[in-house]
Short mmCIF file of C-alpha atoms in Angstrom, two decimals:
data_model
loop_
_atom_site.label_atom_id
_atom_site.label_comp_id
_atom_site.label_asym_id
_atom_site.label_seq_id
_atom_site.Cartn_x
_atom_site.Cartn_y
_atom_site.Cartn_z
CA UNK A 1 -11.93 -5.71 33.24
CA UNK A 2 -14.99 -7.99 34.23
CA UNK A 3 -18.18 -7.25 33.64
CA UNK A 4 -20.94 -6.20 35.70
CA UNK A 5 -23.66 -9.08 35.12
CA UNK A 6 -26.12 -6.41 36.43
CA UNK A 7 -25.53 -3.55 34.72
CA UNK A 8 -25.35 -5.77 31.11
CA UNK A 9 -28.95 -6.83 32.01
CA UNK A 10 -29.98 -3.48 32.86
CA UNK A 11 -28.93 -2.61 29.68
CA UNK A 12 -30.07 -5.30 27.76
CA UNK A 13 -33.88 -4.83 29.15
CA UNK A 14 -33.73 -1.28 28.13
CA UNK A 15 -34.90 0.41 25.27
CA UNK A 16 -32.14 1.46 23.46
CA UNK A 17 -31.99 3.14 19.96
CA UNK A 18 -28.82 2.74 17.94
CA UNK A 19 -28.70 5.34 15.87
CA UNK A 20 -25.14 5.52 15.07
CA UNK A 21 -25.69 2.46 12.36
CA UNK A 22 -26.82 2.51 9.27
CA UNK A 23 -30.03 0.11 10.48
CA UNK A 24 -31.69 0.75 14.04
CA UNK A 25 -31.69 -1.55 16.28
CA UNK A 26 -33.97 -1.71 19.61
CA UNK A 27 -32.84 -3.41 23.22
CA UNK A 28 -35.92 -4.60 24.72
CA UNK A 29 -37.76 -7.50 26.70
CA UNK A 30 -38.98 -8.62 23.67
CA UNK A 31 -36.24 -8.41 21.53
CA UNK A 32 -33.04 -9.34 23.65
CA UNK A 33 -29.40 -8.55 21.71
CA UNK A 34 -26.40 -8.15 22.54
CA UNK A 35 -24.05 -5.71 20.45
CA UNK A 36 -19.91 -6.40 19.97
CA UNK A 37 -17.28 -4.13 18.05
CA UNK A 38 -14.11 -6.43 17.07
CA UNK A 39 -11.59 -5.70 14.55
CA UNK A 40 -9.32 -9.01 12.65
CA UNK A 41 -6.44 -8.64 10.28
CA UNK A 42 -5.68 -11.03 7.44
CA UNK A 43 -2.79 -12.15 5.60
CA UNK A 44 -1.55 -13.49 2.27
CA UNK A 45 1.81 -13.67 -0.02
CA UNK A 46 2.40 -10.89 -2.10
CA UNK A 47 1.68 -11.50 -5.63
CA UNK A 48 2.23 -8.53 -7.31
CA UNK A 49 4.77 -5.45 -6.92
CA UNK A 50 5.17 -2.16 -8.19
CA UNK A 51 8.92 -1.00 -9.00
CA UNK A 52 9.62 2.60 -8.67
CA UNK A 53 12.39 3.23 -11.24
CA UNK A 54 13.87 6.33 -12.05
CA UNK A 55 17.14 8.38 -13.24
CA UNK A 56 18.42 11.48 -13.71
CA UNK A 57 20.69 13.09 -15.98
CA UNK A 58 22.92 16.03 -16.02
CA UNK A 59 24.32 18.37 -19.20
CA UNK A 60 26.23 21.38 -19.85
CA UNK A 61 23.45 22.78 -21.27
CA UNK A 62 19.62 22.63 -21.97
CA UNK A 63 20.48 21.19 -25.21
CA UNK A 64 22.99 18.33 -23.86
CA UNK A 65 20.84 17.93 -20.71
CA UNK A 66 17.61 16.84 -23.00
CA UNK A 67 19.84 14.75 -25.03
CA UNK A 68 21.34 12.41 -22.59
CA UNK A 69 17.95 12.13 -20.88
CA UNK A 70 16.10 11.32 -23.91
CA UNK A 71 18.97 8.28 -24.45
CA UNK A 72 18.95 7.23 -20.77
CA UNK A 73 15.16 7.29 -20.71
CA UNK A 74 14.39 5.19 -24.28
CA UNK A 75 17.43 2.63 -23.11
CA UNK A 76 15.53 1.78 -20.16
CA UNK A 77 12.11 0.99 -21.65
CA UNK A 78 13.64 -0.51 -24.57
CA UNK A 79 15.27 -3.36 -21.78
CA UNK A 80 11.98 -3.40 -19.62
CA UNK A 81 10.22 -4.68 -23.02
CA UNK A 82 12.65 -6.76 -24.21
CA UNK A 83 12.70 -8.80 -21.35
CA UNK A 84 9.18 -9.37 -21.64
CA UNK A 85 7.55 -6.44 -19.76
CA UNK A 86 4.03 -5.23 -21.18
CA UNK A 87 3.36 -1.72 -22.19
CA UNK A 88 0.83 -1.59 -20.61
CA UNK A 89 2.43 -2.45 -17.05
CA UNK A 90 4.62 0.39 -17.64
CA UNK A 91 3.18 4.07 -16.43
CA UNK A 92 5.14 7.14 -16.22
CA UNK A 93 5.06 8.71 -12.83
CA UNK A 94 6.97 12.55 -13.51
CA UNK A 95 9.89 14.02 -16.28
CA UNK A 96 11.07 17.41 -16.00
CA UNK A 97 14.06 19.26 -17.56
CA UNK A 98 15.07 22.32 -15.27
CA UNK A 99 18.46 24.24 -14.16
CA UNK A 100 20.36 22.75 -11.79
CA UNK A 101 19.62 24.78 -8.16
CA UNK A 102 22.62 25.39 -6.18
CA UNK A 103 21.59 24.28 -2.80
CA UNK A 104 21.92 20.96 -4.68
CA UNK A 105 25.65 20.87 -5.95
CA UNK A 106 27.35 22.54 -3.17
CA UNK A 107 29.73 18.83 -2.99
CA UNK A 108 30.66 18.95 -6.97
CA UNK A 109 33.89 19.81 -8.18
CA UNK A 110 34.02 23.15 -10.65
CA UNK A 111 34.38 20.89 -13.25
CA UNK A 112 30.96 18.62 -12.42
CA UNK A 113 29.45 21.95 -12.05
CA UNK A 114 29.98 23.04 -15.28
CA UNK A 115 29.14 19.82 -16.99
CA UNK A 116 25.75 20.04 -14.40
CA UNK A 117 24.44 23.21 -15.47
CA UNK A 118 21.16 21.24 -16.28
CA UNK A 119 19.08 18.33 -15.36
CA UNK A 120 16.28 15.36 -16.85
CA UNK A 121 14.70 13.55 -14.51
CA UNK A 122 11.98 10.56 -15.42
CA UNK A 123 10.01 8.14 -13.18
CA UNK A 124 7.93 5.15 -13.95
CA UNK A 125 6.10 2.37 -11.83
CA UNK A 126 6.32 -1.13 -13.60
CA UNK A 127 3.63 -3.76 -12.27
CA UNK A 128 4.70 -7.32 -12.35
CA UNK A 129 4.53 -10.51 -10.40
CA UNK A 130 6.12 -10.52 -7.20
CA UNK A 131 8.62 -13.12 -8.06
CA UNK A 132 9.61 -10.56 -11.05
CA UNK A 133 10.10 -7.29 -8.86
CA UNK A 134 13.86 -7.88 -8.43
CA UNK A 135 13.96 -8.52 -12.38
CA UNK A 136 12.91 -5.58 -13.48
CA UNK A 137 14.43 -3.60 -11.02
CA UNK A 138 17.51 -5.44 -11.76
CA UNK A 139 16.97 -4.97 -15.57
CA UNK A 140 15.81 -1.22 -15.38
CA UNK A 141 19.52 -0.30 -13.34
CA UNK A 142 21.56 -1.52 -16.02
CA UNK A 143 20.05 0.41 -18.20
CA UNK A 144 20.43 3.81 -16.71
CA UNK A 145 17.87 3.97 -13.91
CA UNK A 146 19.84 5.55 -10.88
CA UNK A 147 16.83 6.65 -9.28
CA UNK A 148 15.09 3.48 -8.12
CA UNK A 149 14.71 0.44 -5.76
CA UNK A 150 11.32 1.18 -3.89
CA UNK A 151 8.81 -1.59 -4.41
CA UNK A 152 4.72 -1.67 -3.74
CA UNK A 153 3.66 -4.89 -2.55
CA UNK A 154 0.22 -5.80 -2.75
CA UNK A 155 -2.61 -8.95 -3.97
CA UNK A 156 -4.59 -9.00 -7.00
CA UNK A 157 -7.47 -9.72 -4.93
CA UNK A 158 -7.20 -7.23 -2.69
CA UNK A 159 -11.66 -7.52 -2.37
CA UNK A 160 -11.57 -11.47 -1.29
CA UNK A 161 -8.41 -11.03 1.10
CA UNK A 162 -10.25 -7.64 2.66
CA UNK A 163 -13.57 -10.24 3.10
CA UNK A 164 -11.45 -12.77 4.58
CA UNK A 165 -10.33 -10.01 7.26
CA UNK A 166 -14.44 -9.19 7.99
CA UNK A 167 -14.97 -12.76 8.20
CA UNK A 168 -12.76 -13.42 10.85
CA UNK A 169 -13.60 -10.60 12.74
CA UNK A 170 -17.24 -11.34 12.54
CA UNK A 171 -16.10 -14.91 13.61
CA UNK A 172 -14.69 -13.27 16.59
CA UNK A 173 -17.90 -10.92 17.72
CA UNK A 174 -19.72 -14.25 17.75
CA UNK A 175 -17.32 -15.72 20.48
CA UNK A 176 -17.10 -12.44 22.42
CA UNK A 177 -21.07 -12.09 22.22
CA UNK A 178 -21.08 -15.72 22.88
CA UNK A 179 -19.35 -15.69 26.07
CA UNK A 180 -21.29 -12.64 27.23
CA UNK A 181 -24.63 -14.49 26.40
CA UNK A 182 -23.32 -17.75 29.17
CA UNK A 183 -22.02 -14.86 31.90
CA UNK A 184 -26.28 -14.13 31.32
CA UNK A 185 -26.95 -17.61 31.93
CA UNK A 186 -28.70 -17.09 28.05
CA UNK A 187 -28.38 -18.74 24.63
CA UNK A 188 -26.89 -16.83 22.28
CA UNK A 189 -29.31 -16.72 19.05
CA UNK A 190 -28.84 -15.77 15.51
CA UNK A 191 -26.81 -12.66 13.78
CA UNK A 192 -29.45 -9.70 13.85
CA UNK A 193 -27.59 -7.04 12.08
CA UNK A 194 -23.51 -6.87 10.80
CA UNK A 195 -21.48 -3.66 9.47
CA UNK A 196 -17.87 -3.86 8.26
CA UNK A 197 -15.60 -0.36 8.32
CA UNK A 198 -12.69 -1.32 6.51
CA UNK A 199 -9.83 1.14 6.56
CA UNK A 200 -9.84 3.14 3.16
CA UNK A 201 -7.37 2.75 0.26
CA UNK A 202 -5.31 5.59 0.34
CA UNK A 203 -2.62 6.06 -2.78
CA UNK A 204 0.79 4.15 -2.23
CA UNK A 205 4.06 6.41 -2.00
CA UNK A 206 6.04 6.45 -4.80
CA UNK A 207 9.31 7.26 -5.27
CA UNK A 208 10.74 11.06 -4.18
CA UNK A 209 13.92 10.63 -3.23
CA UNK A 210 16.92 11.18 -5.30
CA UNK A 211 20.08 8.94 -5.30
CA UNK A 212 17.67 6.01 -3.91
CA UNK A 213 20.09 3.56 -5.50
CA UNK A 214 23.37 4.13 -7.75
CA UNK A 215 23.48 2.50 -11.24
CA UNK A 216 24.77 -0.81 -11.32
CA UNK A 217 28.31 -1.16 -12.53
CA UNK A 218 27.56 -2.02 -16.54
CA UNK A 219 29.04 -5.79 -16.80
CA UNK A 220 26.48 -8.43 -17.46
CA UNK A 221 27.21 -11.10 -15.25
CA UNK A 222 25.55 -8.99 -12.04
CA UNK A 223 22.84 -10.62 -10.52
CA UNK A 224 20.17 -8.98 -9.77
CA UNK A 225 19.71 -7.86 -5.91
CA UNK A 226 18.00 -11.29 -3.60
CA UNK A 227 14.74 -9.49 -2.71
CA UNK A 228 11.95 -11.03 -1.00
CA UNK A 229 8.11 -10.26 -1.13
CA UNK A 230 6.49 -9.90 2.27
CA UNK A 231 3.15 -10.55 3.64
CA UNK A 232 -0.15 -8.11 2.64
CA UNK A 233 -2.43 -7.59 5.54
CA UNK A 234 -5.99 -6.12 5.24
CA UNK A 235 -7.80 -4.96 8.62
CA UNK A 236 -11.67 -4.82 8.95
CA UNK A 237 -13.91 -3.92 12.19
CA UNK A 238 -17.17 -5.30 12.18
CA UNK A 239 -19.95 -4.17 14.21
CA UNK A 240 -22.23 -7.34 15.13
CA UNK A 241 -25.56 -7.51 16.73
CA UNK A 242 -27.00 -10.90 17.91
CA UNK A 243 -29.73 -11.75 20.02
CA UNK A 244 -30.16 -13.88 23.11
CA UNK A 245 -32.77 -16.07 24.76
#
């Protein structure tokens, strides 16, 4: 919609508190501005990832149930370290040991029922390099994780790639405030005053949902599944004030 060259120089030769910023600015013959809201996203490779991996395990008892858990759940850090994955990179998400409800098994034979009386469930997230997330996934499955397969993608530098995003959107007030400034027949001047809402960080999902992937049949020569990382994007809105001449 075009806009009024009146009624943005009525405006701009008013005085004019802003009080909905964190500094006050004031519109007036002797101090010109004009004000622009813009919002820019930016991009960049994943480099890390975050694999949800998970199992559970079933037993005729309490007893049973804790024992095959206990086996699935040391097999499958035992692999995740020795194929090179740090301790530290490794943080348990949830366990529990509990009866089996029976809104769950309504599909299972009498037999699985009986041998399902119980159930272990563990999760972990493993941080690695994105070129690494089908690895570990990969390695993790063929161990005993049935419960896994959703991966976090995100940047180590999550600050500079969240800058870049203000940066262009302040690069973009400037041309909107620029062309605004020649429909005035002014010159645009310097930056008077800048804010930048970025949207906040809320926690990533993790993994919920049972039977996310099956376990991998057990022979070795299985390659891992071809997974890809995609692009991170960080969004910023910047609130730009600049005056005119």
């Amino acid at each position: 919609m075009p806009i009024s060259l009146k009624n943005v120089a009525a405006l701009l030769l008013a005085t004019v508190a802003l009080t909905s910023h964190a500094q006050q600015i004031v519109v007036s013959k002797e101090n010109r501005t004009i004000a622009v809201t813009t919002s820019a996203d930016a991009n960049a490779p994943a480099d890390t990832a975050t694999v949800q991996i998970g199992f559970v395990a079933y037993g005729a008892d309490q007893e049973s149930a804790y024992a095959q858990g206990s086996k699935i759940s040391n097999q499958i850090t035992a692999a995740l370290k020795a194929g090179g994955i740090p301790q530290d990179a490794i943080q348990s998400e949830s366990q529990s040991i509990s009866p089996v409800q029976q809104y769950t098994n309504q599909d299972w034979t009498p037999a699985e029922k009986a041998e399902r009386k119980f159930q272990v469930q563990q999760s972990w997230s493993v941080k690695t390099a994105a070129a690494n997330g089908a690895k570990v996934l990969d390695m993790a499955v063929k161990a005993g994780a049935n419960q896994s397969g959703q991966m976090n993608w995100s940047v180590a530098d999550q600050d500079a790639l969240q800058a870049k995003a203000a940066k262009l959107a302040l690069d973009r007030a400037r041309q909107i405030a620029q062309q605004m400034a020649a429909g005035l027949s002014a010159t645009l001047g310097s930056l008077v005053y800048a804010s930048n809402k970025a949207p906040a960080r809320g926690p990533q999902p993790l993994m919920r949902a049972q039977n996310m992937m099956a376990a991998a049949p057990a022979a070795k020569e299985v390659e891992p599944l071809s997974v890809s990382a995609p692009k991170v994007t960080a969004s910023a809105t910047v609130y730009a004030v600049f005056s005119i001449q």
